[in-house]
Amino acid sequence: MRDINQFTITEAVKQSFKTEEGSRLKFLLETFIDHLHDYTREVNLTHEEWMGILMFLYDCGKISTPERHEFILLSDVLGFSALVDMINTRGGQTEGSNLGPFYLDDAPRFALGGDLGGGRDGAVLLVQGQVRDSLGNPIAGAVIDTWQTDSAGTYPIQEQASGQDKYDLRGIFTTGEDGKYWYTTVLPKPYTVPYDGPVGRLLRAGNRHAWRASHLHYIVRAPGYRPITTELFFDNTDYLDNDAVFGVRRSLITKLEPVKKTDSLPPTDKVPNARCSFDFVLAPEG
Ligand code: BEZ
Ligand code: FE
């Protein structure tokens, strides 16, 4: 090891870890070391740049709290989260998209046709569709967990200091025998990802904005199927082609339509004035 140089160091670092032969950990670690060292040699990293990267990561750690996940945000704006979603989407199933930081795993349950809006300002949107398998069979008893912003682009969980209930604008619905679901809510609006920290500095340095196209978040689960985490976007809205976290996929854009008197709509607690529809397709487990 004393004759180590900028080329032999990569193998030396890999050899220093005594990980189990053929294990996933060994593969992940060794490939990471290869890429990190290759990057460092390729860009001829200076000491100032090296320290700049470490201080940036330090700042991400410093601003992070259980409510503020700066490393997830970093992963999001670098397209790392989206890439993981993409490579883990099975053929035939609904494409995956960002979980984001505002999910709560204990949202209130609603009956089909219920309203998530709770009297808030904004267009009353009917969201309807079906959960099915990749052969087109309806999935009964599928659980649809959804959360979203209000019509000003704010998640109630971000506004708890001003008295908002963190469970507002989120809910869980269960499909009936025909796999169908429907509910009303307020039409969400675009919002910015947090940009008052190190990730915001990175966006500004790269002349990038922090806006997300307006969306509804979903986790859909059913026994025997792979759960999906995804988002639904609306056509003719801003930032579809430059979403700050690369969450938009063509297959996840739905048509937003005004409700017409002649439309035949499912029964809802609140009368909608806009509607959209989206079917979720789940792939079998395994
Ligand atoms: C979201 O979609 O909720 C989100 C995603 C990334 C960063 C911040 C928010
Ligand atoms: Fe979101």
PDB file of C-alpha atoms and ligand atoms in Angstrom:
ATOM      1  CA  MET A   1       0.000   0.000   0.000  1.00  0.00           C
ATOM      2  CA  ARG A   2       2.888   2.418   0.367  1.00  0.00           C
ATOM      3  CA  ASP A   3       3.359   2.581  -3.383  1.00  0.00           C
ATOM      4  CA  ILE A   4      -0.166   3.821  -3.692  1.00  0.00           C
ATOM      5  CA  ASN A   5      -0.906   6.410  -6.391  1.00  0.00           C
ATOM      6  CA  GLN A   6      -3.894   8.150  -7.926  1.00  0.00           C
ATOM      7  CA  PHE A   7      -4.709   5.076 -10.005  1.00  0.00           C
ATOM      8  CA  THR A   8      -4.048   2.214  -7.561  1.00  0.00           C
ATOM      9  CA  ILE A   9      -5.881   3.924  -4.683  1.00  0.00           C
ATOM     10  CA  THR A  10      -9.283   2.905  -6.046  1.00  0.00           C
ATOM     11  CA  GLU A  11      -8.530  -0.817  -5.803  1.00  0.00           C
ATOM     12  CA  ALA A  12      -6.868  -0.312  -2.399  1.00  0.00           C
ATOM     13  CA  VAL A  13      -9.975   1.367  -0.957  1.00  0.00           C
ATOM     14  CA  LYS A  14     -12.225  -1.387  -2.341  1.00  0.00           C
ATOM     15  CA  GLN A  15      -9.953  -4.089  -0.892  1.00  0.00           C
ATOM     16  CA  SER A  16      -9.989  -2.395   2.523  1.00  0.00           C
ATOM     17  CA  PHE A  17     -13.683  -3.314   2.950  1.00  0.00           C
ATOM     18  CA  LYS A  18     -14.153  -6.963   3.871  1.00  0.00           C
ATOM     19  CA  THR A  19     -17.686  -7.362   2.558  1.00  0.00           C
ATOM     20  CA  GLU A  20     -19.251 -10.709   1.780  1.00  0.00           C
ATOM     21  CA  GLU A  21     -18.280 -12.045  -1.646  1.00  0.00           C
ATOM     22  CA  GLY A  22     -21.128 -11.712  -4.143  1.00  0.00           C
ATOM     23  CA  SER A  23     -23.234  -9.586  -1.765  1.00  0.00           C
ATOM     24  CA  ARG A  24     -25.325  -6.598  -2.841  1.00  0.00           C
ATOM     25  CA  LEU A  25     -23.466  -4.423  -0.285  1.00  0.00           C
ATOM     26  CA  LYS A  26     -20.115  -5.296  -1.882  1.00  0.00           C
ATOM     27  CA  PHE A  27     -21.477  -4.438  -5.329  1.00  0.00           C
ATOM     28  CA  LEU A  28     -23.043  -1.122  -4.229  1.00  0.00           C
ATOM     29  CA  LEU A  29     -19.958  -0.031  -2.290  1.00  0.00           C
ATOM     30  CA  GLU A  30     -17.376  -0.964  -4.901  1.00  0.00           C
ATOM     31  CA  THR A  31     -19.323   0.593  -7.763  1.00  0.00           C
ATOM     32  CA  PHE A  32     -19.774   3.784  -5.737  1.00  0.00           C
ATOM     33  CA  ILE A  33     -16.040   3.972  -5.011  1.00  0.00           C
ATOM     34  CA  ASP A  34     -15.254   3.402  -8.707  1.00  0.00           C
ATOM     35  CA  HIS A  35     -17.550   6.238  -9.797  1.00  0.00           C
ATOM     36  CA  LEU A  36     -16.460   8.628  -7.038  1.00  0.00           C
ATOM     37  CA  HIS A  37     -12.785   8.140  -7.847  1.00  0.00           C
ATOM     38  CA  ASP A  38     -13.373   8.313 -11.609  1.00  0.00           C
ATOM     39  CA  TYR A  39     -15.276  11.586 -11.135  1.00  0.00           C
ATOM     40  CA  THR A  40     -12.519  13.042  -8.976  1.00  0.00           C
ATOM     41  CA  ARG A  41      -9.821  12.158 -11.524  1.00  0.00           C
ATOM     42  CA  GLU A  42     -11.921  13.267 -14.487  1.00  0.00           C
ATOM     43  CA  VAL A  43     -12.663  16.762 -13.155  1.00  0.00           C
ATOM     44  CA  ASN A  44      -9.237  17.158 -11.508  1.00  0.00           C
ATOM     45  CA  LEU A  45     -10.932  18.228  -8.287  1.00  0.00           C
ATOM     46  CA  THR A  46      -9.100  21.003  -6.384  1.00  0.00           C
ATOM     47  CA  HIS A  47      -8.887  21.182  -2.570  1.00  0.00           C
ATOM     48  CA  GLU A  48     -11.253  24.191  -2.577  1.00  0.00           C
ATOM     49  CA  GLU A  49     -13.819  22.320  -4.650  1.00  0.00           C
ATOM     50  CA  TRP A  50     -13.489  19.197  -2.492  1.00  0.00           C
ATOM     51  CA  MET A  51     -14.065  21.256   0.678  1.00  0.00           C
ATOM     52  CA  GLY A  52     -16.929  23.094  -1.047  1.00  0.00           C
ATOM     53  CA  ILE A  53     -18.716  19.784  -1.642  1.00  0.00           C
ATOM     54  CA  LEU A  54     -18.164  18.657   1.953  1.00  0.00           C
ATOM     55  CA  MET A  55     -19.397  21.990   3.373  1.00  0.00           C
ATOM     56  CA  PHE A  56     -22.452  21.832   1.123  1.00  0.00           C
ATOM     57  CA  LEU A  57     -23.296  18.389   2.524  1.00  0.00           C
ATOM     58  CA  TYR A  58     -22.609  19.696   6.050  1.00  0.00           C
ATOM     59  CA  ASP A  59     -25.094  22.549   5.435  1.00  0.00           C
ATOM     60  CA  CYS A  60     -27.704  20.050   4.170  1.00  0.00           C
ATOM     61  CA  GLY A  61     -27.301  18.091   7.407  1.00  0.00           C
ATOM     62  CA  LYS A  62     -27.432  21.222   9.560  1.00  0.00           C
ATOM     63  CA  ILE A  63     -30.764  22.454   8.174  1.00  0.00           C
ATOM     64  CA  SER A  64     -32.395  19.000   8.226  1.00  0.00           C
ATOM     65  CA  THR A  65     -35.039  18.161  10.842  1.00  0.00           C
ATOM     66  CA  PRO A  66     -37.721  15.451  11.003  1.00  0.00           C
ATOM     67  CA  GLU A  67     -39.935  17.904   9.026  1.00  0.00           C
ATOM     68  CA  ARG A  68     -37.268  19.209   6.668  1.00  0.00           C
ATOM     69  CA  HIS A  69     -35.440  16.612   4.597  1.00  0.00           C
ATOM     70  CA  GLU A  70     -32.765  18.590   2.755  1.00  0.00           C
ATOM     71  CA  PHE A  71     -30.992  15.468   1.474  1.00  0.00           C
ATOM     72  CA  ILE A  72     -34.244  14.198  -0.072  1.00  0.00           C
ATOM     73  CA  LEU A  73     -34.702  17.626  -1.641  1.00  0.00           C
ATOM     74  CA  LEU A  74     -31.156  17.443  -2.990  1.00  0.00           C
ATOM     75  CA  SER A  75     -31.897  14.008  -4.426  1.00  0.00           C
ATOM     76  CA  ASP A  76     -35.094  15.423  -5.974  1.00  0.00           C
ATOM     77  CA  VAL A  77     -33.532  18.439  -7.712  1.00  0.00           C
ATOM     78  CA  LEU A  78     -30.681  16.284  -9.040  1.00  0.00           C
ATOM     79  CA  GLY A  79     -33.186  13.905 -10.644  1.00  0.00           C
ATOM     80  CA  PHE A  80     -31.832  11.118  -8.413  1.00  0.00           C
ATOM     81  CA  SER A  81     -35.257  10.416  -6.847  1.00  0.00           C
ATOM     82  CA  ALA A  82     -36.954  10.468 -10.276  1.00  0.00           C
ATOM     83  CA  LEU A  83     -34.346   8.078 -11.677  1.00  0.00           C
ATOM     84  CA  VAL A  84     -34.934   5.615  -8.838  1.00  0.00           C
ATOM     85  CA  ASP A  85     -38.697   5.900  -9.488  1.00  0.00           C
ATOM     86  CA  MET A  86     -38.151   5.252 -13.198  1.00  0.00           C
ATOM     87  CA  ILE A  87     -35.940   2.204 -12.875  1.00  0.00           C
ATOM     88  CA  ASN A  88     -38.297   0.672 -10.310  1.00  0.00           C
ATOM     89  CA  THR A  89     -41.467   1.047 -12.390  1.00  0.00           C
ATOM     90  CA  ARG A  90     -42.536  -2.341 -13.808  1.00  0.00           C
ATOM     91  CA  GLY A  91     -43.783  -2.548 -17.378  1.00  0.00           C
ATOM     92  CA  GLY A  92     -47.569  -2.274 -17.452  1.00  0.00           C
ATOM     93  CA  GLN A  93     -47.959  -0.586 -14.080  1.00  0.00           C
ATOM     94  CA  THR A  94     -48.656   3.117 -13.523  1.00  0.00           C
ATOM     95  CA  GLU A  95     -45.409   5.067 -13.651  1.00  0.00           C
ATOM     96  CA  GLY A  96     -43.975   6.045 -10.272  1.00  0.00           C
ATOM     97  CA  SER A  97     -43.214   9.624  -9.254  1.00  0.00           C
ATOM     98  CA  ASN A  98     -41.974  11.633  -6.251  1.00  0.00           C
ATOM     99  CA  LEU A  99     -43.154  10.867  -2.738  1.00  0.00           C
ATOM    100  CA  GLY A 100     -42.048  14.339  -1.607  1.00  0.00           C
ATOM    101  CA  PRO A 101     -41.640  15.278   2.054  1.00  0.00           C
ATOM    102  CA  PHE A 102     -45.280  15.876   3.046  1.00  0.00           C
ATOM    103  CA  TYR A 103     -46.702  12.349   3.288  1.00  0.00           C
ATOM    104  CA  LEU A 104     -48.309  11.263   6.587  1.00  0.00           C
ATOM    105  CA  ASP A 105     -49.011   7.563   7.034  1.00  0.00           C
ATOM    106  CA  ASP A 106     -52.137   8.082   9.149  1.00  0.00           C
ATOM    107  CA  ALA A 107     -54.433  10.197   6.985  1.00  0.00           C
ATOM    108  CA  PRO A 108     -58.172  10.129   7.747  1.00  0.00           C
ATOM    109  CA  ARG A 109     -60.408   7.653   5.923  1.00  0.00           C
ATOM    110  CA  PHE A 110     -63.252   8.846   3.690  1.00  0.00           C
ATOM    111  CA  ALA A 111     -66.205   7.098   2.035  1.00  0.00           C
ATOM    112  CA  LEU A 112     -66.260   7.154  -1.769  1.00  0.00           C
ATOM    113  CA  GLY A 113     -67.705  10.483  -2.919  1.00  0.00           C
ATOM    114  CA  GLY A 114     -66.356  12.287   0.153  1.00  0.00           C
ATOM    115  CA  ASP A 115     -64.787  15.739  -0.009  1.00  0.00           C
ATOM    116  CA  LEU A 116     -61.195  16.485   1.019  1.00  0.00           C
ATOM    117  CA  GLY A 117     -61.527  20.231   0.471  1.00  0.00           C
ATOM    118  CA  GLY A 118     -63.166  21.061   3.800  1.00  0.00           C
ATOM    119  CA  GLY A 119     -64.736  24.325   2.625  1.00  0.00           C
ATOM    120  CA  ARG A 120     -61.512  25.799   1.285  1.00  0.00           C
ATOM    121  CA  ASP A 121     -61.429  28.344  -1.534  1.00  0.00           C
ATOM    122  CA  GLY A 122     -60.884  27.102  -5.056  1.00  0.00           C
ATOM    123  CA  ALA A 123     -62.495  25.120  -7.837  1.00  0.00           C
ATOM    124  CA  VAL A 124     -64.204  21.937  -6.597  1.00  0.00           C
ATOM    125  CA  LEU A 125     -62.502  19.132  -8.470  1.00  0.00           C
ATOM    126  CA  LEU A 126     -63.980  15.676  -8.986  1.00  0.00           C
ATOM    127  CA  VAL A 127     -61.261  13.024  -9.268  1.00  0.00           C
ATOM    128  CA  GLN A 128     -62.451   9.645 -10.444  1.00  0.00           C
ATOM    129  CA  GLY A 129     -61.114   6.451 -11.951  1.00  0.00           C
ATOM    130  CA  GLN A 130     -60.448   2.795 -11.397  1.00  0.00           C
ATOM    131  CA  VAL A 131     -57.705   0.654  -9.914  1.00  0.00           C
ATOM    132  CA  ARG A 132     -56.988  -2.357 -12.114  1.00  0.00           C
ATOM    133  CA  ASP A 133     -54.370  -4.992 -12.793  1.00  0.00           C
ATOM    134  CA  SER A 134     -52.281  -5.063 -15.948  1.00  0.00           C
ATOM    135  CA  LEU A 135     -54.850  -7.347 -17.635  1.00  0.00           C
ATOM    136  CA  GLY A 136     -57.581  -4.768 -17.062  1.00  0.00           C
ATOM    137  CA  ASN A 137     -59.347  -6.571 -14.185  1.00  0.00           C
ATOM    138  CA  PRO A 138     -60.737  -4.224 -11.516  1.00  0.00           C
ATOM    139  CA  ILE A 139     -59.065  -4.463  -8.113  1.00  0.00           C
ATOM    140  CA  ALA A 140     -61.629  -4.333  -5.290  1.00  0.00           C
ATOM    141  CA  GLY A 141     -60.466  -3.128  -1.869  1.00  0.00           C
ATOM    142  CA  ALA A 142     -57.488  -1.171  -3.230  1.00  0.00           C
ATOM    143  CA  VAL A 143     -56.449   1.595  -0.848  1.00  0.00           C
ATOM    144  CA  ILE A 144     -55.835   5.033  -2.348  1.00  0.00           C
ATOM    145  CA  ASP A 145     -53.892   7.359  -0.064  1.00  0.00           C
ATOM    146  CA  THR A 146     -53.777  10.927  -1.401  1.00  0.00           C
ATOM    147  CA  TRP A 147     -52.424  14.321  -0.292  1.00  0.00           C
ATOM    148  CA  GLN A 148     -52.112  17.710  -1.961  1.00  0.00           C
ATOM    149  CA  THR A 149     -51.800  21.492  -1.634  1.00  0.00           C
ATOM    150  CA  ASP A 150     -54.667  23.947  -1.343  1.00  0.00           C
ATOM    151  CA  SER A 151     -55.605  26.334  -4.150  1.00  0.00           C
ATOM    152  CA  ALA A 152     -52.779  28.659  -3.076  1.00  0.00           C
ATOM    153  CA  GLY A 153     -50.138  25.935  -3.447  1.00  0.00           C
ATOM    154  CA  THR A 154     -49.621  25.295   0.282  1.00  0.00           C
ATOM    155  CA  TYR A 155     -49.702  22.008   2.181  1.00  0.00           C
ATOM    156  CA  PRO A 156     -51.660  22.459   5.441  1.00  0.00           C
ATOM    157  CA  ILE A 157     -48.808  20.592   7.215  1.00  0.00           C
ATOM    158  CA  GLN A 158     -46.559  23.589   6.339  1.00  0.00           C
ATOM    159  CA  GLU A 159     -48.997  26.016   7.981  1.00  0.00           C
ATOM    160  CA  GLN A 160     -49.479  24.420  11.385  1.00  0.00           C
ATOM    161  CA  ALA A 161     -48.050  27.537  13.063  1.00  0.00           C
ATOM    162  CA  SER A 162     -51.020  29.507  11.700  1.00  0.00           C
ATOM    163  CA  GLY A 163     -53.472  26.946  13.044  1.00  0.00           C
ATOM    164  CA  GLN A 164     -53.989  24.661  10.045  1.00  0.00           C
ATOM    165  CA  ASP A 165     -54.665  20.982  10.662  1.00  0.00           C
ATOM    166  CA  LYS A 166     -51.881  18.852   9.189  1.00  0.00           C
ATOM    167  CA  TYR A 167     -54.444  16.186   8.242  1.00  0.00           C
ATOM    168  CA  ASP A 168     -56.378  18.563   5.967  1.00  0.00           C
ATOM    169  CA  LEU A 169     -56.304  17.900   2.226  1.00  0.00           C
ATOM    170  CA  ARG A 170     -55.312  14.284   2.659  1.00  0.00           C
ATOM    171  CA  GLY A 171     -57.344  11.144   2.887  1.00  0.00           C
ATOM    172  CA  ILE A 172     -57.684   7.431   2.257  1.00  0.00           C
ATOM    173  CA  PHE A 173     -60.341   5.874  -0.012  1.00  0.00           C
ATOM    174  CA  THR A 174     -61.046   2.192  -0.666  1.00  0.00           C
ATOM    175  CA  THR A 175     -62.282   0.967  -4.037  1.00  0.00           C
ATOM    176  CA  GLY A 176     -65.532  -0.980  -4.307  1.00  0.00           C
ATOM    177  CA  GLU A 177     -66.158  -4.271  -6.157  1.00  0.00           C
ATOM    178  CA  ASP A 178     -65.741  -2.547  -9.545  1.00  0.00           C
ATOM    179  CA  GLY A 179     -62.331  -1.107  -8.552  1.00  0.00           C
ATOM    180  CA  LYS A 180     -63.699   2.425  -8.928  1.00  0.00           C
ATOM    181  CA  TYR A 181     -62.899   5.426  -6.781  1.00  0.00           C
ATOM    182  CA  TRP A 182     -64.162   8.999  -6.783  1.00  0.00           C
ATOM    183  CA  TYR A 183     -63.998  12.017  -4.490  1.00  0.00           C
ATOM    184  CA  THR A 184     -63.961  15.808  -4.574  1.00  0.00           C
ATOM    185  CA  THR A 185     -61.263  18.190  -3.447  1.00  0.00           C
ATOM    186  CA  VAL A 186     -59.941  21.667  -4.260  1.00  0.00           C
ATOM    187  CA  LEU A 187     -57.880  22.115  -7.393  1.00  0.00           C
ATOM    188  CA  PRO A 188     -54.226  22.334  -6.253  1.00  0.00           C
ATOM    189  CA  LYS A 189     -51.850  25.017  -7.530  1.00  0.00           C
ATOM    190  CA  PRO A 190     -48.117  25.060  -8.365  1.00  0.00           C
ATOM    191  CA  TYR A 191     -45.756  25.710  -5.454  1.00  0.00           C
ATOM    192  CA  THR A 192     -42.053  26.067  -4.844  1.00  0.00           C
ATOM    193  CA  VAL A 193     -39.932  23.447  -3.149  1.00  0.00           C
ATOM    194  CA  PRO A 194     -38.099  24.937  -0.129  1.00  0.00           C
ATOM    195  CA  TYR A 195     -35.289  27.140  -1.485  1.00  0.00           C
ATOM    196  CA  ASP A 196     -34.097  28.966   1.631  1.00  0.00           C
ATOM    197  CA  GLY A 197     -31.334  26.408   2.296  1.00  0.00           C
ATOM    198  CA  PRO A 198     -28.292  24.907   0.565  1.00  0.00           C
ATOM    199  CA  VAL A 199     -30.412  23.247  -2.153  1.00  0.00           C
ATOM    200  CA  GLY A 200     -31.918  26.669  -2.925  1.00  0.00           C
ATOM    201  CA  ARG A 201     -28.353  28.009  -3.264  1.00  0.00           C
ATOM    202  CA  LEU A 202     -27.602  25.224  -5.726  1.00  0.00           C
ATOM    203  CA  LEU A 203     -30.739  26.060  -7.758  1.00  0.00           C
ATOM    204  CA  ARG A 204     -29.824  29.748  -7.866  1.00  0.00           C
ATOM    205  CA  ALA A 205     -26.221  28.951  -8.852  1.00  0.00           C
ATOM    206  CA  GLY A 206     -27.608  26.945 -11.768  1.00  0.00           C
ATOM    207  CA  ASN A 207     -30.169  29.604 -12.743  1.00  0.00           C
ATOM    208  CA  ARG A 208     -32.997  27.194 -11.962  1.00  0.00           C
ATOM    209  CA  HIS A 209     -36.424  27.933 -10.479  1.00  0.00           C
ATOM    210  CA  ALA A 210     -37.990  26.006  -7.590  1.00  0.00           C
ATOM    211  CA  TRP A 211     -41.534  25.554  -8.975  1.00  0.00           C
ATOM    212  CA  ARG A 212     -43.414  22.283  -9.171  1.00  0.00           C
ATOM    213  CA  ALA A 213     -46.275  21.705 -11.603  1.00  0.00           C
ATOM    214  CA  SER A 214     -49.527  21.397  -9.624  1.00  0.00           C
ATOM    215  CA  HIS A 215     -50.226  17.789  -8.725  1.00  0.00           C
ATOM    216  CA  LEU A 216     -52.060  15.312  -6.537  1.00  0.00           C
ATOM    217  CA  HIS A 217     -49.945  12.747  -4.669  1.00  0.00           C
ATOM    218  CA  TYR A 218     -50.932   9.092  -4.394  1.00  0.00           C
ATOM    219  CA  ILE A 219     -49.842   5.859  -2.812  1.00  0.00           C
ATOM    220  CA  VAL A 220     -52.029   2.995  -4.059  1.00  0.00           C
ATOM    221  CA  ARG A 221     -51.894  -0.400  -2.362  1.00  0.00           C
ATOM    222  CA  ALA A 222     -53.751  -3.674  -2.726  1.00  0.00           C
ATOM    223  CA  PRO A 223     -53.002  -7.126  -1.253  1.00  0.00           C
ATOM    224  CA  GLY A 224     -50.948  -9.218  -3.694  1.00  0.00           C
ATOM    225  CA  TYR A 225     -49.787  -6.187  -5.743  1.00  0.00           C
ATOM    226  CA  ARG A 226     -46.731  -3.936  -5.673  1.00  0.00           C
ATOM    227  CA  PRO A 227     -47.688  -0.606  -4.087  1.00  0.00           C
ATOM    228  CA  ILE A 228     -47.165   2.458  -6.276  1.00  0.00           C
ATOM    229  CA  THR A 229     -46.173   5.964  -5.259  1.00  0.00           C
ATOM    230  CA  THR A 230     -47.037   8.476  -7.924  1.00  0.00           C
ATOM    231  CA  GLU A 231     -48.452  11.885  -8.803  1.00  0.00           C
ATOM    232  CA  LEU A 232     -51.189  13.100 -11.098  1.00  0.00           C
ATOM    233  CA  PHE A 233     -50.700  16.286 -13.139  1.00  0.00           C
ATOM    234  CA  PHE A 234     -53.143  18.430 -15.135  1.00  0.00           C
ATOM    235  CA  ASP A 235     -52.868  19.365 -18.798  1.00  0.00           C
ATOM    236  CA  ASN A 236     -52.598  23.049 -19.727  1.00  0.00           C
ATOM    237  CA  THR A 237     -50.909  23.999 -16.447  1.00  0.00           C
ATOM    238  CA  ASP A 238     -47.531  25.580 -15.753  1.00  0.00           C
ATOM    239  CA  TYR A 239     -44.207  23.798 -15.220  1.00  0.00           C
ATOM    240  CA  LEU A 240     -45.153  20.497 -16.889  1.00  0.00           C
ATOM    241  CA  ASP A 241     -41.956  20.740 -18.910  1.00  0.00           C
ATOM    242  CA  ASN A 242     -39.665  22.122 -16.230  1.00  0.00           C
ATOM    243  CA  ASP A 243     -40.877  20.717 -12.927  1.00  0.00           C
ATOM    244  CA  ALA A 244     -38.147  21.405 -10.329  1.00  0.00           C
ATOM    245  CA  VAL A 245     -37.955  17.749  -9.256  1.00  0.00           C
ATOM    246  CA  PHE A 246     -38.500  16.041 -12.652  1.00  0.00           C
ATOM    247  CA  GLY A 247     -41.734  14.424 -11.431  1.00  0.00           C
ATOM    248  CA  VAL A 248     -43.879  14.843 -14.552  1.00  0.00           C
ATOM    249  CA  ARG A 249     -44.396  11.916 -16.973  1.00  0.00           C
ATOM    250  CA  ARG A 250     -46.612  12.081 -20.042  1.00  0.00           C
ATOM    251  CA  SER A 251     -48.635   9.101 -18.771  1.00  0.00           C
ATOM    252  CA  LEU A 252     -49.406  10.933 -15.503  1.00  0.00           C
ATOM    253  CA  ILE A 253     -50.967  14.025 -17.114  1.00  0.00           C
ATOM    254  CA  THR A 254     -54.748  14.062 -16.991  1.00  0.00           C
ATOM    255  CA  LYS A 255     -57.220  16.288 -18.802  1.00  0.00           C
ATOM    256  CA  LEU A 256     -58.812  18.896 -16.587  1.00  0.00           C
ATOM    257  CA  GLU A 257     -62.351  19.605 -17.769  1.00  0.00           C
ATOM    258  CA  PRO A 258     -65.164  21.861 -16.618  1.00  0.00           C
ATOM    259  CA  VAL A 259     -68.221  19.962 -15.428  1.00  0.00           C
ATOM    260  CA  LYS A 260     -71.139  20.290 -17.878  1.00  0.00           C
ATOM    261  CA  LYS A 261     -74.811  19.987 -16.947  1.00  0.00           C
ATOM    262  CA  THR A 262     -75.103  16.949 -19.253  1.00  0.00           C
ATOM    263  CA  ASP A 263     -72.240  15.029 -17.574  1.00  0.00           C
ATOM    264  CA  SER A 264     -73.294  11.956 -15.694  1.00  0.00           C
ATOM    265  CA  LEU A 265     -71.276  12.027 -12.497  1.00  0.00           C
ATOM    266  CA  PRO A 266     -70.971   9.670  -9.528  1.00  0.00           C
ATOM    267  CA  PRO A 267     -72.658  10.806  -6.278  1.00  0.00           C
ATOM    268  CA  THR A 268     -70.498  13.219  -4.257  1.00  0.00           C
ATOM    269  CA  ASP A 269     -70.948  15.151  -1.008  1.00  0.00           C
ATOM    270  CA  LYS A 270     -70.005  18.369  -2.787  1.00  0.00           C
ATOM    271  CA  VAL A 271     -71.003  19.531  -6.286  1.00  0.00           C
ATOM    272  CA  PRO A 272     -67.899  19.705  -8.506  1.00  0.00           C
ATOM    273  CA  ASN A 273     -67.223  22.327 -11.175  1.00  0.00           C
ATOM    274  CA  ALA A 274     -64.136  20.663 -12.667  1.00  0.00           C
ATOM    275  CA  ARG A 275     -63.257  17.046 -13.196  1.00  0.00           C
ATOM    276  CA  CYS A 276     -60.454  14.710 -14.179  1.00  0.00           C
ATOM    277  CA  SER A 277     -60.100  10.988 -14.338  1.00  0.00           C
ATOM    278  CA  PHE A 278     -57.201   8.598 -13.923  1.00  0.00           C
ATOM    279  CA  ASP A 279     -56.909   4.812 -13.727  1.00  0.00           C
ATOM    280  CA  PHE A 280     -54.161   3.257 -11.604  1.00  0.00           C
ATOM    281  CA  VAL A 281     -52.651   0.003 -12.849  1.00  0.00           C
ATOM    282  CA  LEU A 282     -50.917  -2.271 -10.336  1.00  0.00           C
ATOM    283  CA  ALA A 283     -48.476  -5.080 -11.089  1.00  0.00           C
ATOM    284  CA  PRO A 284     -48.473  -8.320  -9.078  1.00  0.00           C
ATOM    285  CA  GLU A 285     -46.069  -8.603  -6.163  1.00  0.00           C
ATOM    286  CA  GLY A 286     -42.812 -10.457  -6.606  1.00  0.00           C
TER     287      GLY A 286
HETATM  288  C1  BEZ B   1     -43.761  17.485  -3.192  1.00  0.00           C
HETATM  289  O1  BEZ B   1     -44.175  17.129  -4.263  1.00  0.00           O
HETATM  290  O2  BEZ B   1     -44.549  17.527  -2.248  1.00  0.00           O
HETATM  291  C2  BEZ B   1     -42.329  17.892  -3.045  1.00  0.00           C
HETATM  292  C3  BEZ B   1     -41.372  17.209  -3.763  1.00  0.00           C
HETATM  293  C4  BEZ B   1     -40.054  17.577  -3.625  1.00  0.00           C
HETATM  294  C5  BEZ B   1     -39.707  18.612  -2.781  1.00  0.00           C
HETATM  295  C6  BEZ B   1     -40.682  19.294  -2.070  1.00  0.00           C
HETATM  296  C7  BEZ B   1     -42.009  18.936  -2.215  1.00  0.00           C
HETATM  297 FE    FE B   2     -46.215  17.800  -3.726  1.00  0.00          FE
END
